[in-house]
Amino acid sequence: MDIINWKKIFSSKIAAIEFSICDRNFVLKEIAEHYPDDRVYFWNQGYKYLQWFTENRLEVLPDYVISSEAEALELTSSLDGVLVVEGLGQIESNKSLTYKLENLYFDSLSRTKLILADCLISIPDSLYSIIPKVKVKLPNVSEIQNFLSTEKHSNRDCTQYIGLSYGEIKLLNQRQMSENDILAYKTAKLAAKGLRITPAPDVESIGGLDLLMRDLNKIRKLFHPTAYERGLRPPKGCLLWGLPGTGKSLTAKMLSRILKVPLISCNWNELISSSLSKSLQNIDLVFQLVDSIGACVIFFDEFEKAFFGWNSGSAGGVMAKQAGYLLSWMQDHTSPSIMVATINRLDMLPPELIRRFEYVWFFDINLHNGAMYEVLKVHLNLHFPGFYEQFKDEDWYRIFSQYRSCSPDELGKAVRRVHDEIFYQNLHIDLTVEILIEYLIKERQNFKPAVSDRKISDALAKIRRTADFARPVQGKDRSRFASPPIRLYQEKKSSLPEGYTPAI
Ligand SMILES: Nc1ncnc2c1ncn2[C@@H]1O[C@H](COP(=O)(O)OP(=O)(O)OP(=O)(O)O)[C@@H](O)[C@H]1O
Ligand SMILES: [Mg+2]
């Protein structure tokens, strides 16, 4: 187990290690392993005496009474070994401690290695060059797997622990927390740092988008230790492109659910400010948080906003610089976080930046019968469980013919409004399949699908012409509702159900 970047601090007389409280024993253990010939001492304000870390626990040394940090630092002139002092995170505000540390550095007689440990350590500028700082690293999947194999209840799925430290994994594993509790724990940890956690999806699954689901499951497999061993890694950036209501945000939510990692929502407009350096600082903060979580889906909705005017003069230049900074990080970062961005208009994005996304999906609005069936099934199951199974095929064909060209969002909303209406009329008490179908068909008269708007259909036509490099989300219709060929339709018109119109 190597949770500390020793390369950075090993040769330094004083070093700082940032760690979270439940990792204290892991940190001390690793320090002891790295200094096998030295004694490792520990002190924080909670202890009256100096402690000695031996056989994985702390033992009291009653000869050494310590009542302040300053006294603890004094020990460096008499002790031989490694002294870990916890609670000096805010040295910056303490002038005398700052000088003490400086003096210790120049004291050639002192043989103690001093390690400052705290959850957050701010080193004053004057000491920056002499006190290197590292953060305790979060374990990756194969490290988690190795670790769990030595723990109780080791048969648990190790991917759910991604983004947590060893101490946290041990704790949650001991408490035998459920998958949902672990996800809630991770989510709360983030919320405490001020980032928005996107709510869970409103439906149980993504209906009809078979190719997309295959890709999402492929990405899930890339998080597995065996993929890691083969040198494979999950994608760093995915772009979801399509018209409103086609399932882009839902996909980001489902991806986070499939990967069992939190979905962190970033609002681009909140991140950027009028000054470039302030914006870059804000973006940096997000990166730090994402890296500290270890694994998450970081979600930028309406990403084209980030590139507004990128090709038009100086204002656009600044915008593009910020977005370029973001995308460079996306490529360079090593934590297994996936950045997912949604856009409605691809022409707003510089082509060289589009290439940086490893997956670009195009969400078409035109669902085939099989996909429409799957989307409706998801929503009917949510609102009217136990009913759709009783629909006959000819009922389905009638529904398809009515709802052709509707987006998944429009399908979902229609089912929801039917539920409202049925409830309003108290029909839910003795609801029959026939009534439900009748209301579903009627509901379609109450709205116009977005695609019937000239502007939207033109935009869609334009998108389709340029969408060839994007991955489709929906494959061929292989359901029992796959449209018969037009020729067959013309020859055997009478054999088709009444009201059926084939897909365009
Ligand atoms: N494939 C699907 N299966 C089932 N329901 C879906 C599907 N796609 C979308 N929906 C429903 O439509 C709703 C809206 O979808 P979503 O928010 O993902 O659209 P969007 O593409 O992000 O739209 P916008 O561009 O307006 O943000 C979802 O909350 C869900 O109820
Ligand atoms: Mg959306």
mmCIF file of C-alpha atoms in Angstrom, residues 32-349:
data_model
loop_
_atom_site.group_PDB
_atom_site.id
_atom_site.type_symbol
_atom_site.label_atom_id
_atom_site.label_comp_id
_atom_site.label_asym_id
_atom_site.label_seq_id
_atom_site.Cartn_x
_atom_site.Cartn_y
_atom_site.Cartn_z
ATOM 1 C CA ALA A 32 6.767 3.368 9.933
ATOM 2 C CA GLU A 33 7.241 1.141 6.874
ATOM 3 C CA HIS A 34 9.263 3.841 5.137
ATOM 4 C CA TYR A 35 11.540 4.397 8.107
ATOM 5 C CA PRO A 36 12.073 0.815 9.324
ATOM 6 C CA ASP A 37 15.194 1.751 11.316
ATOM 7 C CA ASP A 38 13.609 4.709 13.103
ATOM 8 C CA ARG A 39 11.098 5.098 15.866
ATOM 9 C CA VAL A 40 7.920 6.926 14.830
ATOM 10 C CA TYR A 41 6.504 9.339 17.432
ATOM 11 C CA PHE A 42 3.130 11.037 17.357
ATOM 12 C CA TRP A 43 1.534 13.901 19.195
ATOM 13 C CA ASN A 44 -1.523 16.121 18.958
ATOM 14 C CA GLN A 45 -3.207 18.418 21.466
ATOM 15 C CA GLY A 46 -5.415 15.575 22.708
ATOM 16 C CA TYR A 47 -2.397 13.816 24.210
ATOM 17 C CA LYS A 48 -0.657 14.847 27.418
ATOM 18 C CA TYR A 49 2.318 12.629 26.630
ATOM 19 C CA LEU A 50 4.276 11.829 23.530
ATOM 20 C CA GLN A 51 3.107 8.653 21.770
ATOM 21 C CA TRP A 52 5.163 5.964 20.117
ATOM 22 C CA PHE A 53 3.705 4.146 17.130
ATOM 23 C CA THR A 54 4.554 0.496 17.503
ATOM 24 C CA GLU A 55 2.850 -2.678 16.301
ATOM 25 C CA ASN A 56 0.151 -0.666 14.556
ATOM 26 C CA ARG A 57 -0.943 1.267 17.617
ATOM 27 C CA LEU A 58 0.085 4.198 19.758
ATOM 28 C CA GLU A 59 1.804 3.623 23.071
ATOM 29 C CA VAL A 60 2.279 6.304 25.762
ATOM 30 C CA LEU A 61 5.778 7.540 26.628
ATOM 31 C CA PRO A 62 5.218 8.934 30.170
ATOM 32 C CA ASP A 63 8.674 10.559 30.319
ATOM 33 C CA TYR A 64 7.673 13.089 27.712
ATOM 34 C CA VAL A 65 4.972 15.510 28.867
ATOM 35 C CA ILE A 66 3.937 17.947 26.124
ATOM 36 C CA SER A 67 1.401 20.713 26.450
ATOM 37 C CA SER A 68 1.744 22.755 23.248
ATOM 38 C CA GLU A 69 2.805 22.529 19.620
ATOM 39 C CA ALA A 70 5.829 24.665 20.428
ATOM 40 C CA GLU A 71 6.933 22.139 23.048
ATOM 41 C CA ALA A 72 6.418 19.318 20.597
ATOM 42 C CA LEU A 73 8.690 21.053 18.094
ATOM 43 C CA GLU A 74 11.323 21.521 20.838
ATOM 44 C CA LEU A 75 11.595 17.734 21.008
ATOM 45 C CA THR A 76 13.289 17.678 17.629
ATOM 46 C CA SER A 77 16.551 18.655 19.311
ATOM 47 C CA SER A 78 16.557 15.611 21.604
ATOM 48 C CA LEU A 79 14.640 12.870 19.795
ATOM 49 C CA ASP A 80 16.062 10.507 17.249
ATOM 50 C CA GLY A 81 13.515 9.301 14.719
ATOM 51 C CA VAL A 82 10.402 10.544 12.967
ATOM 52 C CA LEU A 83 8.112 12.929 14.828
ATOM 53 C CA VAL A 84 4.579 13.340 13.488
ATOM 54 C CA VAL A 85 2.752 16.377 14.883
ATOM 55 C CA GLU A 86 -0.921 16.711 14.130
ATOM 56 C CA GLY A 87 -2.783 20.033 14.284
ATOM 57 C CA LEU A 88 -0.344 22.466 12.730
ATOM 58 C CA GLY A 89 -2.475 23.060 9.664
ATOM 59 C CA GLN A 90 -2.725 26.796 10.149
ATOM 60 C CA ILE A 91 0.966 27.561 10.717
ATOM 61 C CA GLU A 92 0.574 30.611 8.507
ATOM 62 C CA SER A 93 -1.210 32.499 11.279
ATOM 63 C CA ASN A 94 1.384 31.666 13.924
ATOM 64 C CA LYS A 95 4.584 33.712 13.508
ATOM 65 C CA SER A 96 6.576 32.086 16.319
ATOM 66 C CA LEU A 97 5.846 28.561 15.023
ATOM 67 C CA THR A 98 6.845 29.680 11.550
ATOM 68 C CA TYR A 99 10.242 30.806 12.852
ATOM 69 C CA LYS A 100 10.618 27.640 14.919
ATOM 70 C CA LEU A 101 10.153 25.538 11.821
ATOM 71 C CA GLU A 102 12.607 27.681 9.910
ATOM 72 C CA ASN A 103 15.198 27.336 12.716
ATOM 73 C CA LEU A 104 14.675 23.617 12.874
ATOM 74 C CA TYR A 105 15.397 23.351 9.181
ATOM 75 C CA PHE A 106 18.739 25.111 9.627
ATOM 76 C CA ASP A 107 19.642 23.250 12.830
ATOM 77 C CA SER A 108 22.340 20.896 11.623
ATOM 78 C CA LEU A 109 22.429 18.965 14.923
ATOM 79 C CA SER A 110 18.800 17.906 14.875
ATOM 80 C CA ARG A 111 18.383 14.307 13.736
ATOM 81 C CA THR A 112 14.608 14.226 13.836
ATOM 82 C CA LYS A 113 12.515 14.072 10.731
ATOM 83 C CA LEU A 114 9.449 16.216 11.369
ATOM 84 C CA ILE A 115 6.145 15.471 9.672
ATOM 85 C CA LEU A 116 3.280 17.929 10.006
ATOM 86 C CA ALA A 117 -0.022 16.139 9.618
ATOM 87 C CA ASP A 118 -3.470 17.660 9.335
ATOM 88 C CA CYS A 119 -6.540 17.510 7.136
ATOM 89 C CA LEU A 120 -5.662 20.873 5.570
ATOM 90 C CA ILE A 121 -2.239 22.480 5.841
ATOM 91 C CA SER A 122 -1.449 25.980 4.642
ATOM 92 C CA ILE A 123 2.270 26.543 4.435
ATOM 93 C CA PRO A 124 3.415 30.173 4.667
ATOM 94 C CA ASP A 125 5.197 31.500 1.582
ATOM 95 C CA SER A 126 8.456 31.844 3.509
ATOM 96 C CA LEU A 127 8.508 28.093 4.246
ATOM 97 C CA TYR A 128 7.187 26.903 0.939
ATOM 98 C CA SER A 129 10.554 25.834 -0.439
ATOM 99 C CA ILE A 130 11.629 23.933 2.684
ATOM 100 C CA ILE A 131 8.399 22.113 3.578
ATOM 101 C CA PRO A 132 7.079 20.006 0.710
ATOM 102 C CA LYS A 133 3.429 19.022 1.044
ATOM 103 C CA VAL A 134 1.637 15.893 -0.146
ATOM 104 C CA LYS A 135 -1.915 14.667 0.091
ATOM 105 C CA VAL A 136 -2.771 11.088 0.965
ATOM 106 C CA LYS A 137 -3.643 9.347 -2.301
ATOM 107 C CA LEU A 138 -6.945 7.578 -2.747
ATOM 108 C CA PRO A 139 -6.608 3.927 -3.706
ATOM 109 C CA ASN A 140 -7.487 2.826 -7.237
ATOM 110 C CA VAL A 141 -9.711 -0.183 -7.946
ATOM 111 C CA SER A 142 -7.029 -2.830 -7.853
ATOM 112 C CA GLU A 143 -5.608 -1.377 -4.634
ATOM 113 C CA ILE A 144 -9.116 -1.437 -3.157
ATOM 114 C CA GLN A 145 -9.483 -5.035 -4.225
ATOM 115 C CA ASN A 146 -6.174 -6.004 -2.602
ATOM 116 C CA PHE A 147 -7.116 -4.147 0.533
ATOM 117 C CA LEU A 148 -10.573 -5.693 0.797
ATOM 118 C CA SER A 149 -9.149 -9.168 0.386
ATOM 119 C CA THR A 150 -7.433 -8.694 3.756
ATOM 120 C CA GLU A 151 -10.582 -7.364 5.425
ATOM 121 C CA LYS A 152 -13.765 -8.967 6.703
ATOM 122 C CA HIS A 153 -16.725 -9.108 4.271
ATOM 123 C CA SER A 154 -14.181 -9.024 1.445
ATOM 124 C CA ASN A 155 -16.670 -10.422 -1.061
ATOM 125 C CA ARG A 156 -18.247 -6.985 -1.582
ATOM 126 C CA ASP A 157 -18.059 -5.210 -4.952
ATOM 127 C CA CYS A 158 -14.911 -3.099 -4.786
ATOM 128 C CA THR A 159 -16.006 -0.536 -7.401
ATOM 129 C CA GLN A 160 -18.523 1.034 -5.003
ATOM 130 C CA TYR A 161 -15.623 2.169 -2.818
ATOM 131 C CA ILE A 162 -13.868 4.142 -5.568
ATOM 132 C CA GLY A 163 -13.264 7.705 -4.426
ATOM 133 C CA LEU A 164 -12.874 6.820 -0.751
ATOM 134 C CA SER A 165 -9.739 6.581 1.356
ATOM 135 C CA TYR A 166 -8.534 3.369 3.023
ATOM 136 C CA GLY A 167 -9.775 4.566 6.392
ATOM 137 C CA GLU A 168 -13.230 5.284 5.016
ATOM 138 C CA ILE A 169 -13.391 1.968 3.159
ATOM 139 C CA LYS A 170 -12.469 0.092 6.314
ATOM 140 C CA LEU A 171 -15.111 1.945 8.290
ATOM 141 C CA LEU A 172 -17.941 1.572 5.769
ATOM 142 C CA ASN A 173 -17.024 -2.052 5.174
ATOM 143 C CA GLN A 174 -17.080 -2.812 8.889
ATOM 144 C CA ARG A 175 -20.486 -1.174 9.178
ATOM 145 C CA GLN A 176 -21.631 -3.260 6.215
ATOM 146 C CA MET A 177 -23.271 -0.240 4.611
ATOM 147 C CA SER A 178 -25.488 -0.877 1.600
ATOM 148 C CA GLU A 179 -24.579 0.352 -1.892
ATOM 149 C CA ASN A 180 -27.094 3.179 -1.614
ATOM 150 C CA ASP A 181 -25.753 4.257 1.772
ATOM 151 C CA ILE A 182 -22.233 4.349 0.382
ATOM 152 C CA LEU A 183 -23.364 6.497 -2.526
ATOM 153 C CA ALA A 184 -25.220 8.793 -0.113
ATOM 154 C CA TYR A 185 -22.066 9.051 1.998
ATOM 155 C CA LYS A 186 -19.973 10.068 -1.005
ATOM 156 C CA THR A 187 -22.623 12.551 -2.091
ATOM 157 C CA ALA A 188 -22.799 14.198 1.326
ATOM 158 C CA LYS A 189 -19.020 14.494 1.410
ATOM 159 C CA LEU A 190 -19.139 16.506 -1.799
ATOM 160 C CA ALA A 191 -22.058 18.668 -0.801
ATOM 161 C CA ALA A 192 -20.029 19.758 2.208
ATOM 162 C CA LYS A 193 -17.541 21.212 -0.244
ATOM 163 C CA GLY A 194 -20.129 23.311 -2.006
ATOM 164 C CA LEU A 195 -20.709 21.440 -5.239
ATOM 165 C CA ARG A 196 -24.127 20.500 -6.445
ATOM 166 C CA ILE A 197 -25.029 16.862 -6.513
ATOM 167 C CA THR A 198 -27.443 16.064 -9.283
ATOM 168 C CA PRO A 199 -30.573 14.286 -8.103
ATOM 169 C CA ALA A 200 -31.228 10.677 -8.992
ATOM 170 C CA PRO A 201 -32.932 9.987 -12.346
ATOM 171 C CA ASP A 202 -36.735 10.233 -12.364
ATOM 172 C CA VAL A 203 -37.063 6.880 -14.162
ATOM 173 C CA GLU A 204 -35.610 3.459 -13.429
ATOM 174 C CA SER A 205 -33.940 2.902 -16.795
ATOM 175 C CA ILE A 206 -33.156 4.406 -20.182
ATOM 176 C CA GLY A 207 -35.681 2.978 -22.621
ATOM 177 C CA GLY A 208 -34.998 2.080 -26.229
ATOM 178 C CA LEU A 209 -31.454 3.400 -26.560
ATOM 179 C CA ASP A 210 -29.797 0.001 -26.914
ATOM 180 C CA LEU A 211 -26.506 1.136 -28.458
ATOM 181 C CA LEU A 212 -26.078 3.797 -25.802
ATOM 182 C CA MET A 213 -26.707 1.266 -23.011
ATOM 183 C CA ARG A 214 -24.133 -1.051 -24.554
ATOM 184 C CA ASP A 215 -21.579 1.789 -24.516
ATOM 185 C CA LEU A 216 -22.421 2.670 -20.904
ATOM 186 C CA ASN A 217 -21.949 -0.941 -19.829
ATOM 187 C CA LYS A 218 -18.676 -1.040 -21.746
ATOM 188 C CA ILE A 219 -17.499 2.013 -19.801
ATOM 189 C CA ARG A 220 -18.540 0.319 -16.574
ATOM 190 C CA LYS A 221 -16.392 -2.692 -17.412
ATOM 191 C CA LEU A 222 -13.418 -0.407 -17.994
ATOM 192 C CA PHE A 223 -13.515 0.460 -14.282
ATOM 193 C CA HIS A 224 -12.916 -3.146 -13.374
ATOM 194 C CA PRO A 225 -9.468 -4.136 -12.037
ATOM 195 C CA THR A 226 -8.966 -6.622 -14.884
ATOM 196 C CA ALA A 227 -9.308 -3.762 -17.406
ATOM 197 C CA TYR A 228 -6.769 -1.777 -15.416
ATOM 198 C CA GLU A 229 -4.353 -4.713 -15.447
ATOM 199 C CA ARG A 230 -4.612 -4.849 -19.248
ATOM 200 C CA GLY A 231 -3.747 -1.176 -19.533
ATOM 201 C CA LEU A 232 -7.301 -0.189 -20.435
ATOM 202 C CA ARG A 233 -8.890 2.838 -18.841
ATOM 203 C CA PRO A 234 -12.288 4.506 -18.833
ATOM 204 C CA PRO A 235 -12.842 7.474 -21.181
ATOM 205 C CA LYS A 236 -12.135 10.913 -19.768
ATOM 206 C CA GLY A 237 -14.695 12.863 -21.719
ATOM 207 C CA CYS A 238 -18.092 12.105 -23.280
ATOM 208 C CA LEU A 239 -20.191 14.503 -25.281
ATOM 209 C CA LEU A 240 -23.959 14.088 -25.452
ATOM 210 C CA TRP A 241 -25.332 15.911 -28.418
ATOM 211 C CA GLY A 242 -28.948 16.296 -29.450
ATOM 212 C CA LEU A 243 -32.159 18.256 -29.310
ATOM 213 C CA PRO A 244 -33.953 19.000 -26.032
ATOM 214 C CA GLY A 245 -35.773 16.142 -24.355
ATOM 215 C CA THR A 246 -33.855 13.332 -26.013
ATOM 216 C CA GLY A 247 -32.354 11.869 -22.825
ATOM 217 C CA LYS A 248 -28.945 13.565 -22.495
ATOM 218 C CA SER A 249 -29.192 14.586 -18.832
ATOM 219 C CA LEU A 250 -30.840 11.265 -18.037
ATOM 220 C CA THR A 251 -27.843 9.498 -19.575
ATOM 221 C CA ALA A 252 -25.385 11.423 -17.382
ATOM 222 C CA LYS A 253 -27.435 10.458 -14.317
ATOM 223 C CA MET A 254 -27.619 6.819 -15.375
ATOM 224 C CA LEU A 255 -23.879 6.701 -16.038
ATOM 225 C CA SER A 256 -23.198 7.838 -12.489
ATOM 226 C CA ARG A 257 -25.656 5.261 -11.187
ATOM 227 C CA ILE A 258 -24.127 2.468 -13.278
ATOM 228 C CA LEU A 259 -20.620 3.388 -12.106
ATOM 229 C CA LYS A 260 -21.815 3.916 -8.520
ATOM 230 C CA VAL A 261 -20.028 7.248 -8.315
ATOM 231 C CA PRO A 262 -21.479 10.691 -7.531
ATOM 232 C CA LEU A 263 -22.632 12.989 -10.303
ATOM 233 C CA ILE A 264 -21.283 16.471 -9.736
ATOM 234 C CA SER A 265 -23.030 19.193 -11.594
ATOM 235 C CA CYS A 266 -21.036 22.234 -12.630
ATOM 236 C CA ASN A 267 -22.699 25.346 -13.882
ATOM 237 C CA TRP A 268 -20.345 26.989 -16.338
ATOM 238 C CA ASN A 269 -21.871 30.423 -15.833
ATOM 239 C CA GLU A 270 -21.254 30.206 -12.085
ATOM 240 C CA LEU A 271 -17.677 29.140 -12.609
ATOM 241 C CA ILE A 272 -16.545 31.914 -14.882
ATOM 242 C CA SER A 273 -16.121 35.476 -13.754
ATOM 243 C CA SER A 274 -15.150 38.690 -15.514
ATOM 244 C CA SER A 275 -11.485 38.165 -14.689
ATOM 245 C CA LEU A 276 -9.644 35.374 -16.455
ATOM 246 C CA SER A 277 -7.427 34.554 -13.478
ATOM 247 C CA LYS A 278 -10.412 34.320 -11.111
ATOM 248 C CA SER A 279 -12.194 32.011 -13.547
ATOM 249 C CA LEU A 280 -9.151 29.790 -13.848
ATOM 250 C CA GLN A 281 -8.912 29.691 -10.061
ATOM 251 C CA ASN A 282 -12.544 28.600 -9.835
ATOM 252 C CA ILE A 283 -12.010 25.938 -12.446
ATOM 253 C CA ASP A 284 -8.899 24.803 -10.540
ATOM 254 C CA LEU A 285 -10.954 24.403 -7.396
ATOM 255 C CA VAL A 286 -13.341 22.090 -9.197
ATOM 256 C CA PHE A 287 -10.412 20.016 -10.486
ATOM 257 C CA GLN A 288 -8.973 19.709 -6.999
ATOM 258 C CA LEU A 289 -12.291 18.565 -5.638
ATOM 259 C CA VAL A 290 -12.799 16.084 -8.444
ATOM 260 C CA ASP A 291 -9.295 14.700 -7.940
ATOM 261 C CA SER A 292 -9.859 14.430 -4.217
ATOM 262 C CA ILE A 293 -13.065 12.458 -4.751
ATOM 263 C CA GLY A 294 -11.090 10.051 -6.889
ATOM 264 C CA ALA A 295 -13.924 8.966 -9.128
ATOM 265 C CA CYS A 296 -17.047 10.768 -10.194
ATOM 266 C CA VAL A 297 -19.000 11.925 -13.208
ATOM 267 C CA ILE A 298 -18.520 15.654 -13.595
ATOM 268 C CA PHE A 299 -21.401 17.069 -15.546
ATOM 269 C CA PHE A 300 -21.515 20.235 -17.635
ATOM 270 C CA ASP A 301 -24.991 20.877 -18.983
ATOM 271 C CA GLU A 302 -25.409 23.112 -22.050
ATOM 272 C CA PHE A 303 -21.685 23.076 -22.612
ATOM 273 C CA GLU A 304 -21.933 25.261 -25.715
ATOM 274 C CA LYS A 305 -22.326 28.203 -23.333
ATOM 275 C CA ALA A 306 -18.665 27.739 -22.472
ATOM 276 C CA PHE A 307 -17.768 28.464 -26.087
ATOM 277 C CA PHE A 308 -20.162 31.251 -26.781
ATOM 278 C CA GLY A 309 -18.438 33.527 -29.318
ATOM 279 C CA TRP A 310 -15.246 31.458 -29.364
ATOM 280 C CA ASN A 311 -14.616 32.443 -32.955
ATOM 281 C CA SER A 312 -15.654 36.072 -32.726
ATOM 282 C CA GLY A 313 -13.020 38.452 -31.409
ATOM 283 C CA SER A 314 -11.442 38.990 -28.026
ATOM 284 C CA ALA A 315 -14.350 38.145 -25.694
ATOM 285 C CA GLY A 316 -14.651 34.800 -27.430
ATOM 286 C CA GLY A 317 -10.887 34.375 -27.077
ATOM 287 C CA VAL A 318 -11.099 34.622 -23.302
ATOM 288 C CA MET A 319 -14.017 32.209 -23.194
ATOM 289 C CA ALA A 320 -12.180 29.720 -25.357
ATOM 290 C CA LYS A 321 -9.095 29.995 -23.139
ATOM 291 C CA GLN A 322 -11.142 29.018 -20.091
ATOM 292 C CA ALA A 323 -12.837 26.180 -21.869
ATOM 293 C CA GLY A 324 -9.517 25.082 -23.386
ATOM 294 C CA TYR A 325 -8.060 24.990 -19.875
ATOM 295 C CA LEU A 326 -10.885 22.759 -18.790
ATOM 296 C CA LEU A 327 -10.415 20.424 -21.709
ATOM 297 C CA SER A 328 -6.648 20.200 -21.163
ATOM 298 C CA TRP A 329 -7.284 19.129 -17.613
ATOM 299 C CA MET A 330 -9.783 16.620 -18.894
ATOM 300 C CA GLN A 331 -7.045 15.019 -20.975
ATOM 301 C CA ASP A 332 -4.275 15.199 -18.397
ATOM 302 C CA HIS A 333 -5.939 14.228 -15.143
ATOM 303 C CA THR A 334 -5.254 10.783 -13.817
ATOM 304 C CA SER A 335 -8.183 10.162 -11.461
ATOM 305 C CA PRO A 336 -10.848 7.942 -13.006
ATOM 306 C CA SER A 337 -13.408 10.740 -13.322
ATOM 307 C CA ILE A 338 -15.454 11.140 -16.452
ATOM 308 C CA MET A 339 -16.446 14.528 -17.712
ATOM 309 C CA VAL A 340 -19.827 14.455 -19.401
ATOM 310 C CA ALA A 341 -21.016 17.495 -21.321
ATOM 311 C CA THR A 342 -24.301 18.023 -23.108
ATOM 312 C CA ILE A 343 -24.814 20.300 -26.065
ATOM 313 C CA ASN A 344 -27.714 21.155 -28.304
ATOM 314 C CA ARG A 345 -25.623 22.739 -31.047
ATOM 315 C CA LEU A 346 -22.392 21.179 -32.192
ATOM 316 C CA ASP A 347 -21.443 24.098 -34.421
ATOM 317 C CA MET A 348 -20.878 26.129 -31.245
ATOM 318 C CA LEU A 349 -17.902 23.956 -30.365
#
